[in-house]
CSV table of N, CA and C in Angstrom, one decimal:
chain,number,residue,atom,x,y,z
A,1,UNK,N,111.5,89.5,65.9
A,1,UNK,CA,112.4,88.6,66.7
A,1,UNK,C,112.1,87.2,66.3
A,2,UNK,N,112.9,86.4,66.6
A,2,UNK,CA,112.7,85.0,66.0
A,2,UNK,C,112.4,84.5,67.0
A,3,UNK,N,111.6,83.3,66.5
A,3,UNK,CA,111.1,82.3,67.9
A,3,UNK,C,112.3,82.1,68.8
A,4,UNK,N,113.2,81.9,69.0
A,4,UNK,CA,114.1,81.1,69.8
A,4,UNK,C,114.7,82.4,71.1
A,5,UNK,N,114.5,83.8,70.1
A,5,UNK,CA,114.7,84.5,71.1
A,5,UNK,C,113.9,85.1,72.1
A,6,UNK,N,112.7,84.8,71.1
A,6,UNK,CA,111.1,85.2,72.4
A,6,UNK,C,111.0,83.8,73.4
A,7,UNK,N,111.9,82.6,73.1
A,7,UNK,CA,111.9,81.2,73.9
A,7,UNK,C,112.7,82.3,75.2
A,8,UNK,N,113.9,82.7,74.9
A,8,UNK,CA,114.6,83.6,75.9
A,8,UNK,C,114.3,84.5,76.6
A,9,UNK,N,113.6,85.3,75.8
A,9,UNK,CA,112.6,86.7,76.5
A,9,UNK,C,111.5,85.8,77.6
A,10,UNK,N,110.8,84.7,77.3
A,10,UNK,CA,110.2,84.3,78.0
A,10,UNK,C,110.4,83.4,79.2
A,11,UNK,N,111.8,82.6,78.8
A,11,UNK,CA,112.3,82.0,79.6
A,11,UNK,C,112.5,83.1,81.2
A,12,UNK,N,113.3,84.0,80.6
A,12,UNK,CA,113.8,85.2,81.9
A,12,UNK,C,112.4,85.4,82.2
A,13,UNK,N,111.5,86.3,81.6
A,13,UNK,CA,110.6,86.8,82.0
A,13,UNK,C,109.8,86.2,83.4
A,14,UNK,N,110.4,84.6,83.4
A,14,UNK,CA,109.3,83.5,83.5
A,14,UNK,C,110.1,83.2,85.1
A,15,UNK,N,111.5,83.2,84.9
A,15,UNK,CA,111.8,83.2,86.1
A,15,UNK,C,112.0,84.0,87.2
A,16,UNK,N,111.5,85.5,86.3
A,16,UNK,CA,111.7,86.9,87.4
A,16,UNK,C,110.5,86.8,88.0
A,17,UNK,N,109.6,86.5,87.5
A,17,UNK,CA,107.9,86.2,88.0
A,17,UNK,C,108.1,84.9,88.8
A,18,UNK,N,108.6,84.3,88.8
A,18,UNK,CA,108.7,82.8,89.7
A,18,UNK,C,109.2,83.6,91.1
A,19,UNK,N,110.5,84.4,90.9
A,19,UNK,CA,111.1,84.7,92.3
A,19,UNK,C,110.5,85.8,92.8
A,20,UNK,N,109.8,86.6,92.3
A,20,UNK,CA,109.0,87.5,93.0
A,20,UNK,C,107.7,87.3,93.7
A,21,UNK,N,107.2,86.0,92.6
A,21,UNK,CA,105.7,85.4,93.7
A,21,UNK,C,106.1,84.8,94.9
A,22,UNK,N,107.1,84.3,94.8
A,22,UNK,CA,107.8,83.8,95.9
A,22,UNK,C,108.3,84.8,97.1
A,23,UNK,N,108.6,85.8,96.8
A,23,UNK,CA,108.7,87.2,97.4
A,23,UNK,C,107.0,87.4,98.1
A,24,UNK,N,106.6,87.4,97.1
A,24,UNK,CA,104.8,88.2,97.7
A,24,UNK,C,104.2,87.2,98.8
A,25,UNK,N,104.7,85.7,98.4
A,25,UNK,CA,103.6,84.7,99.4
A,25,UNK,C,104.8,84.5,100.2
A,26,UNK,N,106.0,84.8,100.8
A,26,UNK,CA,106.8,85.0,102.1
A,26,UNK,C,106.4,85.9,103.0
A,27,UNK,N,105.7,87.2,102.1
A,27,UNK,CA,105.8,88.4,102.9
A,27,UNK,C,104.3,88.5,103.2
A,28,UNK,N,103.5,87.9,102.3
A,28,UNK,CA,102.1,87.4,102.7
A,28,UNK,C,101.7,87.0,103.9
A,29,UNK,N,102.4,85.5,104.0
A,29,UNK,CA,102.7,84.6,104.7
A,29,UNK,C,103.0,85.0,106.6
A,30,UNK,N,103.8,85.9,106.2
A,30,UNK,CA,104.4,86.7,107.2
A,30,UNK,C,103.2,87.5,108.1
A,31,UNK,N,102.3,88.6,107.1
A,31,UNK,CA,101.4,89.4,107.5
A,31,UNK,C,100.2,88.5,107.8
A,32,UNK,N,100.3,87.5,107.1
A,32,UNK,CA,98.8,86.6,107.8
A,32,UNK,C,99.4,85.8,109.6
A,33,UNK,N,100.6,85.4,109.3
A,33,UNK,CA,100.4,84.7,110.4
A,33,UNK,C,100.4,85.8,111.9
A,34,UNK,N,101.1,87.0,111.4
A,34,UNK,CA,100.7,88.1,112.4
A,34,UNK,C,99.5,88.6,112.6
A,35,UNK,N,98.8,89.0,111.5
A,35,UNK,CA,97.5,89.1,112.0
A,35,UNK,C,96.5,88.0,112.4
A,36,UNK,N,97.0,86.8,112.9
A,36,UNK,CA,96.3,85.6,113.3
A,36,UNK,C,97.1,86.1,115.0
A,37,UNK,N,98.3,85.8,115.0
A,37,UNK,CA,98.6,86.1,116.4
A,37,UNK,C,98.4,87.4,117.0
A,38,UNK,N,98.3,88.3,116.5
A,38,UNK,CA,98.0,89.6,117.2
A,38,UNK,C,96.6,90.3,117.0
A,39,UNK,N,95.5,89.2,116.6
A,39,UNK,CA,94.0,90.0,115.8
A,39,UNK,C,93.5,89.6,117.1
A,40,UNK,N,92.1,89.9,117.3
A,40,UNK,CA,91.2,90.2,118.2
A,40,UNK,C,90.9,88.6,118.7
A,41,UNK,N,90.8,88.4,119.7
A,41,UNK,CA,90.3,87.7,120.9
A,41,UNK,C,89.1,87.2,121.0
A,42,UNK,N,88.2,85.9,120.5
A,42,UNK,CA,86.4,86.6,120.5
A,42,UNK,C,86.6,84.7,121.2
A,43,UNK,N,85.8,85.5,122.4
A,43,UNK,CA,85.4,83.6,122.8
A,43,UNK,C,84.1,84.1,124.0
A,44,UNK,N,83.4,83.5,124.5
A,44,UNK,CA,82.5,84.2,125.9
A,44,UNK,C,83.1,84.8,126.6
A,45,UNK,N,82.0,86.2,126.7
A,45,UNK,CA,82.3,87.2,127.3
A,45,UNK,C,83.3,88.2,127.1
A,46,UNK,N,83.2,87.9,126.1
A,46,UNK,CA,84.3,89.0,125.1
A,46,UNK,C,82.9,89.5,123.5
A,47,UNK,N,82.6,90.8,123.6
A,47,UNK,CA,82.2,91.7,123.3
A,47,UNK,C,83.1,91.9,121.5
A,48,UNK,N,82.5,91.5,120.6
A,48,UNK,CA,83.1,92.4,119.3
A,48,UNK,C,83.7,94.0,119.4
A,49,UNK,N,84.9,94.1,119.0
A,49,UNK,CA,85.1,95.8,119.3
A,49,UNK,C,84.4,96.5,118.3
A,50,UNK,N,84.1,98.0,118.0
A,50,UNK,CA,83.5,98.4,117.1
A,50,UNK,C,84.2,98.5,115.8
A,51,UNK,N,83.7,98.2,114.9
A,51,UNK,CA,84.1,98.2,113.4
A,51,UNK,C,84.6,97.1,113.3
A,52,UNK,N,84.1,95.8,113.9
A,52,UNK,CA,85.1,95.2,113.8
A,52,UNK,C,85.0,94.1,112.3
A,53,UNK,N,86.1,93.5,112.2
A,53,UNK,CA,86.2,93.1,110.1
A,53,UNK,C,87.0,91.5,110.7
A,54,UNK,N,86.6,90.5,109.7
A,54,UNK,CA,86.8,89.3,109.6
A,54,UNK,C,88.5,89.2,109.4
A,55,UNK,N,88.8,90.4,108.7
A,55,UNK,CA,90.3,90.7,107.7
A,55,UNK,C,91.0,91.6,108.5
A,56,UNK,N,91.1,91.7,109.7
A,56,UNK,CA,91.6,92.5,110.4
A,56,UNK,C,93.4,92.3,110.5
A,57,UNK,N,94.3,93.4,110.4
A,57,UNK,CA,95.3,93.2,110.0
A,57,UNK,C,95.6,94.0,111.2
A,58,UNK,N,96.9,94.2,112.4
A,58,UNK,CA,97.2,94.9,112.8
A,58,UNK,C,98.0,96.1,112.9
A,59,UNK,N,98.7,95.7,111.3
A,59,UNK,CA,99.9,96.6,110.5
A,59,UNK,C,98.9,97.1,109.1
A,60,UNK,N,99.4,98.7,108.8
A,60,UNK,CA,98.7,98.8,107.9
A,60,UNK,C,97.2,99.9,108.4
A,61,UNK,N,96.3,99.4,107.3
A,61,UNK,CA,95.6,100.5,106.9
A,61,UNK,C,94.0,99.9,106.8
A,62,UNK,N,93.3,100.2,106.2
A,62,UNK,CA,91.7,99.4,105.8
A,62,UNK,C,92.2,98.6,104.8
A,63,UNK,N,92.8,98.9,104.0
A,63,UNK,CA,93.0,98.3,102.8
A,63,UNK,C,94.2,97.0,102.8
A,64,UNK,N,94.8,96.6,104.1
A,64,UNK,CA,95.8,95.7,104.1
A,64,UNK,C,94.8,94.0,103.9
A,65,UNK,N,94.2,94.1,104.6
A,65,UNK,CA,93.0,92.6,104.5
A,65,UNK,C,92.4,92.4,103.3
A,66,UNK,N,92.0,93.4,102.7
A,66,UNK,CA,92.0,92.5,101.2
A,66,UNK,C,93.2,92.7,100.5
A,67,UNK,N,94.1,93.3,100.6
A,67,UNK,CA,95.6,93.7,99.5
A,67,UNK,C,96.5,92.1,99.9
A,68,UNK,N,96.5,91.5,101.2
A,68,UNK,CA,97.5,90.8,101.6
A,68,UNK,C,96.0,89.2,101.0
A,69,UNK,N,95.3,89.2,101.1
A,69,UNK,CA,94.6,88.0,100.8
A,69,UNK,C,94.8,88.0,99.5
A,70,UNK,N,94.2,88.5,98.3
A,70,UNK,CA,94.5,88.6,97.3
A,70,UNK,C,95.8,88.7,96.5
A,71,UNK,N,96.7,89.3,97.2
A,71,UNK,CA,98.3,88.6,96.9
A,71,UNK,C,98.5,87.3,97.1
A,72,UNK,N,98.0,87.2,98.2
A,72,UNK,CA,98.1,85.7,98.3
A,72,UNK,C,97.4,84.7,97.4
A,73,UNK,N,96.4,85.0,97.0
A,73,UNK,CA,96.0,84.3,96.0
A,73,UNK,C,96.5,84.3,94.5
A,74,UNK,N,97.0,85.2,94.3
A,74,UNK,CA,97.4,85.9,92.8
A,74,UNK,C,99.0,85.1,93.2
A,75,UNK,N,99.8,85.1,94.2
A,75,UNK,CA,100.8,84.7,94.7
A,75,UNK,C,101.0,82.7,94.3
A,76,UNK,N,100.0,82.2,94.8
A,76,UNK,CA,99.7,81.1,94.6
A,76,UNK,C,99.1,80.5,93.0
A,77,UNK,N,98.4,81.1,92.2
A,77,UNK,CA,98.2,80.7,91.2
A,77,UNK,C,99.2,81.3,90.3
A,78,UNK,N,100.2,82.7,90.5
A,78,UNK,CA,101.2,82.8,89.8
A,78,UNK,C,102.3,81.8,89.8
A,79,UNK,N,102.3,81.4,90.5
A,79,UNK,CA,103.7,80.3,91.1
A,79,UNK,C,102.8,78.7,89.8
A,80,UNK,N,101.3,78.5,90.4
A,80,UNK,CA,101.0,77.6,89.6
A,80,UNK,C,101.4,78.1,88.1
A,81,UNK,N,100.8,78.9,86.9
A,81,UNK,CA,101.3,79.3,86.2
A,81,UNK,C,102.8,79.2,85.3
A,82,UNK,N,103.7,79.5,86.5
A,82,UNK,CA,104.9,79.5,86.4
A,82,UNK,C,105.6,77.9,86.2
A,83,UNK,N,104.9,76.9,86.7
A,83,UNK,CA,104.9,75.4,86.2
A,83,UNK,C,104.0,75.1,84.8
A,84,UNK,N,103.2,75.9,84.9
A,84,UNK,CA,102.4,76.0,83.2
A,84,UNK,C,103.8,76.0,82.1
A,85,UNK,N,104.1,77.1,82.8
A,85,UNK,CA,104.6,78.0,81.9
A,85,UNK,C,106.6,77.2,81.7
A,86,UNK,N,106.8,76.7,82.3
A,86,UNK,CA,108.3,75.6,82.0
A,86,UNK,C,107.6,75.0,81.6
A,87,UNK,N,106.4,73.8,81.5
A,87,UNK,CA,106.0,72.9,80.7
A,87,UNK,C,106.6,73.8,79.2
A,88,UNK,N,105.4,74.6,79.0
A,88,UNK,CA,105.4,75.2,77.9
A,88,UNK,C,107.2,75.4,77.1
A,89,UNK,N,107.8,76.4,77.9
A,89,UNK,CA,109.2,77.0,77.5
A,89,UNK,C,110.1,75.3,77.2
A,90,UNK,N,109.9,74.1,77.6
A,90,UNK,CA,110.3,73.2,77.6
A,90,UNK,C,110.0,72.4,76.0
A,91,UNK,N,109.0,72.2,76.1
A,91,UNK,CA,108.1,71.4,74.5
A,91,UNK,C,108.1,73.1,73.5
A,92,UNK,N,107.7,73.9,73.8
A,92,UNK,CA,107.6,75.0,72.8
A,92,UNK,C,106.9,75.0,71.3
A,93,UNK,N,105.9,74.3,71.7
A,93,UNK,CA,104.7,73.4,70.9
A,93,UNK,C,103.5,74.6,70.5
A,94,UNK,N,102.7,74.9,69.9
A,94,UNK,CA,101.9,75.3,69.6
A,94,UNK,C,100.5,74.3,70.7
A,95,UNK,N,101.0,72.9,71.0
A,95,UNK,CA,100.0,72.8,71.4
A,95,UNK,C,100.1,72.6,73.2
A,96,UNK,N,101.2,73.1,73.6
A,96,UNK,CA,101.7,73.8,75.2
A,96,UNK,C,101.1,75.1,75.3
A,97,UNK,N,101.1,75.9,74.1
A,97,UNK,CA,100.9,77.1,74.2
A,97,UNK,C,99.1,77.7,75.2
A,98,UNK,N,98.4,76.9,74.8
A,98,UNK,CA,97.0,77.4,75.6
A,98,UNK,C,97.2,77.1,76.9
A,99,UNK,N,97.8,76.1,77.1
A,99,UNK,CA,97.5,75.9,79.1
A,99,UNK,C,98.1,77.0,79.5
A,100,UNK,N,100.1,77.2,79.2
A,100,UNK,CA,100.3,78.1,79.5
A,100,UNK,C,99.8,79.8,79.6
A,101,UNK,N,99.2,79.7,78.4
A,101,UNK,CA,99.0,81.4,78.1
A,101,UNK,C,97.5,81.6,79.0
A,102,UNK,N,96.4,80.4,79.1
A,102,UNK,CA,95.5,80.8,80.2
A,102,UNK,C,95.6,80.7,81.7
A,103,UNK,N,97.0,80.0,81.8
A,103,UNK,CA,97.0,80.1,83.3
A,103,UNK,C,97.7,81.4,83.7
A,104,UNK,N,98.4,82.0,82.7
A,104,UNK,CA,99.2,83.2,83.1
A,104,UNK,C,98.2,84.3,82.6
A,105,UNK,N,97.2,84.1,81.9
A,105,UNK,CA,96.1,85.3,81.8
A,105,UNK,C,96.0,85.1,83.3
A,106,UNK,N,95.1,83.8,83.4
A,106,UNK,CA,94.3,84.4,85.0
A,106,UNK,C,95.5,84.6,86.3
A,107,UNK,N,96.5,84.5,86.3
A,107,UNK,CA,97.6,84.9,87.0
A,107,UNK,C,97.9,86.2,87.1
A,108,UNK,N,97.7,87.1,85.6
A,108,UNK,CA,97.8,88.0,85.4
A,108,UNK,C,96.9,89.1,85.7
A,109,UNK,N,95.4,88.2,85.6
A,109,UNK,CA,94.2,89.7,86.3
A,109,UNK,C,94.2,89.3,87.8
A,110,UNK,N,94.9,88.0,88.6
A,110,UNK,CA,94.5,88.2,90.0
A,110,UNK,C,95.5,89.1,90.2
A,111,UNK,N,97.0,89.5,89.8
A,111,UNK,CA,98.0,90.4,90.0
A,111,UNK,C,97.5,91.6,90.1
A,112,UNK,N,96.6,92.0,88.6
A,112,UNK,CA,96.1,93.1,88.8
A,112,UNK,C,95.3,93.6,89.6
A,113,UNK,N,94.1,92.7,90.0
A,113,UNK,CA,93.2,93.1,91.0
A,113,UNK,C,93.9,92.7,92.5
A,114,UNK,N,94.8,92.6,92.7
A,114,UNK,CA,95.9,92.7,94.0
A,114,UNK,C,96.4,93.9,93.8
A,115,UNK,N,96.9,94.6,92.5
A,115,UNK,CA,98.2,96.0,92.4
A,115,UNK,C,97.0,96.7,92.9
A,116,UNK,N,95.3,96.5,92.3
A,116,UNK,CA,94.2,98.0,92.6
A,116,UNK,C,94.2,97.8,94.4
A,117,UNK,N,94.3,96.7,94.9
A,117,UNK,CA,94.3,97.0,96.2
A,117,UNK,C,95.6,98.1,97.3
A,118,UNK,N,96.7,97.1,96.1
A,118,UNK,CA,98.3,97.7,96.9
A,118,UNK,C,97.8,99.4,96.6
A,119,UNK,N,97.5,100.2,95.4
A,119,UNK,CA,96.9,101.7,95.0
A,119,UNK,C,96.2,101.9,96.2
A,120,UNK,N,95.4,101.4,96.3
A,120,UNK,CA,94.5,102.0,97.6
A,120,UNK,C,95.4,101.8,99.0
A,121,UNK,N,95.9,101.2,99.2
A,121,UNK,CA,97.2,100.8,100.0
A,121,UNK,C,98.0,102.0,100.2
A,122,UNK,N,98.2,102.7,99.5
A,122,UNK,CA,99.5,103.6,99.0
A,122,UNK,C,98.5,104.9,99.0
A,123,UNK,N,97.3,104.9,98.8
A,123,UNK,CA,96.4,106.3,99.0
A,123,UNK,C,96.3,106.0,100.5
A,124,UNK,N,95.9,105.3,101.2
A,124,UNK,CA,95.4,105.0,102.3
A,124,UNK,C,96.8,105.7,103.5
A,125,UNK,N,97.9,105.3,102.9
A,125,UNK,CA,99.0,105.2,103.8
A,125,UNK,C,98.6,104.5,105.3
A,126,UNK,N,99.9,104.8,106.0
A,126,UNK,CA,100.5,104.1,107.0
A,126,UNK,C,100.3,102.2,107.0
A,127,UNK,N,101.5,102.4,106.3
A,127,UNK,CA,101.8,100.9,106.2
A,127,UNK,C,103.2,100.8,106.4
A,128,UNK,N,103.6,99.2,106.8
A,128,UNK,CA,105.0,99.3,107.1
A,128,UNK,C,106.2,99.1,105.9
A,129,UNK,N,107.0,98.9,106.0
A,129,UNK,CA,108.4,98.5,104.9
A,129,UNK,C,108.3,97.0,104.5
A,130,UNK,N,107.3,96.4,104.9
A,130,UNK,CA,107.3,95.1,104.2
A,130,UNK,C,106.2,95.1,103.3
A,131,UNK,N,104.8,96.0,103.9
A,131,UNK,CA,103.9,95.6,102.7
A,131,UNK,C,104.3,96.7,101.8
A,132,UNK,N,105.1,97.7,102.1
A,132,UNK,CA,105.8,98.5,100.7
A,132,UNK,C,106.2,97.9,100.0
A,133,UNK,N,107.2,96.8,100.4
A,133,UNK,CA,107.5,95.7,99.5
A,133,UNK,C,106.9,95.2,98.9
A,134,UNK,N,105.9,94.3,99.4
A,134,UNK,CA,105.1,93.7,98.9
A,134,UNK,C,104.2,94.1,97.5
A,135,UNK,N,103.8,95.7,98.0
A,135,UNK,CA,103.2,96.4,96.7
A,135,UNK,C,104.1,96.8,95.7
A,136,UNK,N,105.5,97.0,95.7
A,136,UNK,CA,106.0,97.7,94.4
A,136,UNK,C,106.3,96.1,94.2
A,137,UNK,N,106.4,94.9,94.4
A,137,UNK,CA,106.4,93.3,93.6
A,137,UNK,C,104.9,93.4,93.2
A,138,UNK,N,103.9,93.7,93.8
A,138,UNK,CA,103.0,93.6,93.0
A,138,UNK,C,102.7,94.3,91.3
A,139,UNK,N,103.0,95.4,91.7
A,139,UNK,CA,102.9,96.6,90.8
A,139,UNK,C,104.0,95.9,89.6
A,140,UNK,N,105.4,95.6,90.0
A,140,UNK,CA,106.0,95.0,88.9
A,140,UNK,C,105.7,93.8,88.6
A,141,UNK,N,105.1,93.2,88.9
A,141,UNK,CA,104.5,91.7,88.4
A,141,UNK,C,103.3,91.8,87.7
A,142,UNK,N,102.4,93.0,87.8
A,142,UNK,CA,101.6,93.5,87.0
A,142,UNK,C,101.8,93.5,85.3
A,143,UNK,N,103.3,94.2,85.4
A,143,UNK,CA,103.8,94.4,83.9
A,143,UNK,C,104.6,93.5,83.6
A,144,UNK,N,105.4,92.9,84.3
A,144,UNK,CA,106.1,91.6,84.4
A,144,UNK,C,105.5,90.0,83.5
A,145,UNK,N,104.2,89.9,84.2
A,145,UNK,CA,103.1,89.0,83.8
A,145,UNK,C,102.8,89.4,82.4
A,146,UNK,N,102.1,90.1,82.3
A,146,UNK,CA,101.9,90.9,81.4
A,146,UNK,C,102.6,90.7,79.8
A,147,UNK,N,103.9,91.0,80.0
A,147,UNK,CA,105.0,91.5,78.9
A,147,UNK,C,105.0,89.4,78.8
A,148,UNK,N,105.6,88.6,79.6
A,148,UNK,CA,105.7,87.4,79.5
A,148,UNK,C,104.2,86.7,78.9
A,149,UNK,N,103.1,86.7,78.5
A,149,UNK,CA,102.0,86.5,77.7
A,149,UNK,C,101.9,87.2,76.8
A,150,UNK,N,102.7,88.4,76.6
A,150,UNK,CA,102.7,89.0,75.2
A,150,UNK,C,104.0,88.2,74.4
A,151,UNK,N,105.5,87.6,75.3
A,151,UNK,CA,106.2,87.0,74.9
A,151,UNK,C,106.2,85.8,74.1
A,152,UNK,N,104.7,84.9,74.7
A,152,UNK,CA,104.4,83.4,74.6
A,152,UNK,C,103.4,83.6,73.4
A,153,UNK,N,102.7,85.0,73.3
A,153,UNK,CA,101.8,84.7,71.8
A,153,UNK,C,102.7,85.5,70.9
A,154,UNK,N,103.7,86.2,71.0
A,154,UNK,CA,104.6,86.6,69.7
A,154,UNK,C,105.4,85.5,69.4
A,155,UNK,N,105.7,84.7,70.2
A,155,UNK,CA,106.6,83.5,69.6
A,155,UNK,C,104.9,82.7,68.6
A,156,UNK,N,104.1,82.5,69.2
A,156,UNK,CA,103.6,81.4,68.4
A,156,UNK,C,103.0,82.2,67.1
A,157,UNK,N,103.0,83.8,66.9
A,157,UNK,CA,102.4,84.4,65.8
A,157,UNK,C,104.1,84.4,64.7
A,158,UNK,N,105.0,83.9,65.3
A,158,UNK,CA,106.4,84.7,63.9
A,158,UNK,C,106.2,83.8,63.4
A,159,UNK,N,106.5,83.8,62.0
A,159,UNK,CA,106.6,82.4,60.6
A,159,UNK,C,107.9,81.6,61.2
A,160,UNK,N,107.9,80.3,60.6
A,160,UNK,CA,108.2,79.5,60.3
A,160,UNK,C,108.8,79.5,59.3
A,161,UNK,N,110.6,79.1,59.3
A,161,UNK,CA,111.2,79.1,57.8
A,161,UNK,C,111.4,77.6,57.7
């Protein structure tokens, strides 16, 4: 492929990942502020319940309190990224290329270690239709991420005529 079309491949790539982190930290967003208004009660005279967890979610499973934190962080630094990454698709410089490609590496392994949570999520069951959501955007943004950092170093590896 010639450079101008992996500019394209990456361009799209770049903006299906922009609207989907935007997807994860809505739906994020959503599940934190619920489990802020519906989590446990602790002031005097109120007793810890048993098992009780800092990450306590009231939808979901064991696995929703780190799955929804960790999107949210992978959420937030994908979106940062995603401004790396128009700098980059803008200049299309060889020397754009490293900020871009390491802020979408590490964008790319918090995704993944968010998708191993959404797996345990999905082994775990009973969860609702939003963090379903939430996990198959994860799971696609895993490969999504992914393919768009393989996009941004095939353009800077093709010759020059």
């Amino acid at each position: 492929m010639a450079a101008g079309q992996m500019k394209q491949v990456a361009s799209l790539l770049l903006l299906l990942n922009f609207c989907m982190y935007v997807i994860v930290l809505g739906i994020g967003s959503w599940a934190i502020n619920r489990a802020i208004d519906h989590g446990f009660i602790i002031g005097p005279g109120f007793d810890l319940p048993a098992h009780f967890s800092p990450i306590y979610f009231p939808m979901g499973n064991a696995a929703t309190g780190f799955f929804v934190t960790y999107a949210m962080i992978a959420g937030v630094v994908g979106v940062a990224a995603v401004i790396s990454g128009v700098n980059h698709i803008r200049l299309w410089t060889a020397d754009s290329l490293p900020s871009a490609a390491s802020a979408a590496a590490i964008a790319w392994s918090l995704t993944a270690l968010a998708m191993g949570f959404a797996c345990k999520e999905i082994e775990l069951r009973l969860r609702n239709s939003r963090l379903r959501t939430m996990e198959a955007f994860l799971i696609i943004l895993s490969v999504t991420q992914l393919l768009y950092i393989a996009a941004i170093h095939g353009a800077a590896s093709t010759p020059r005529r």
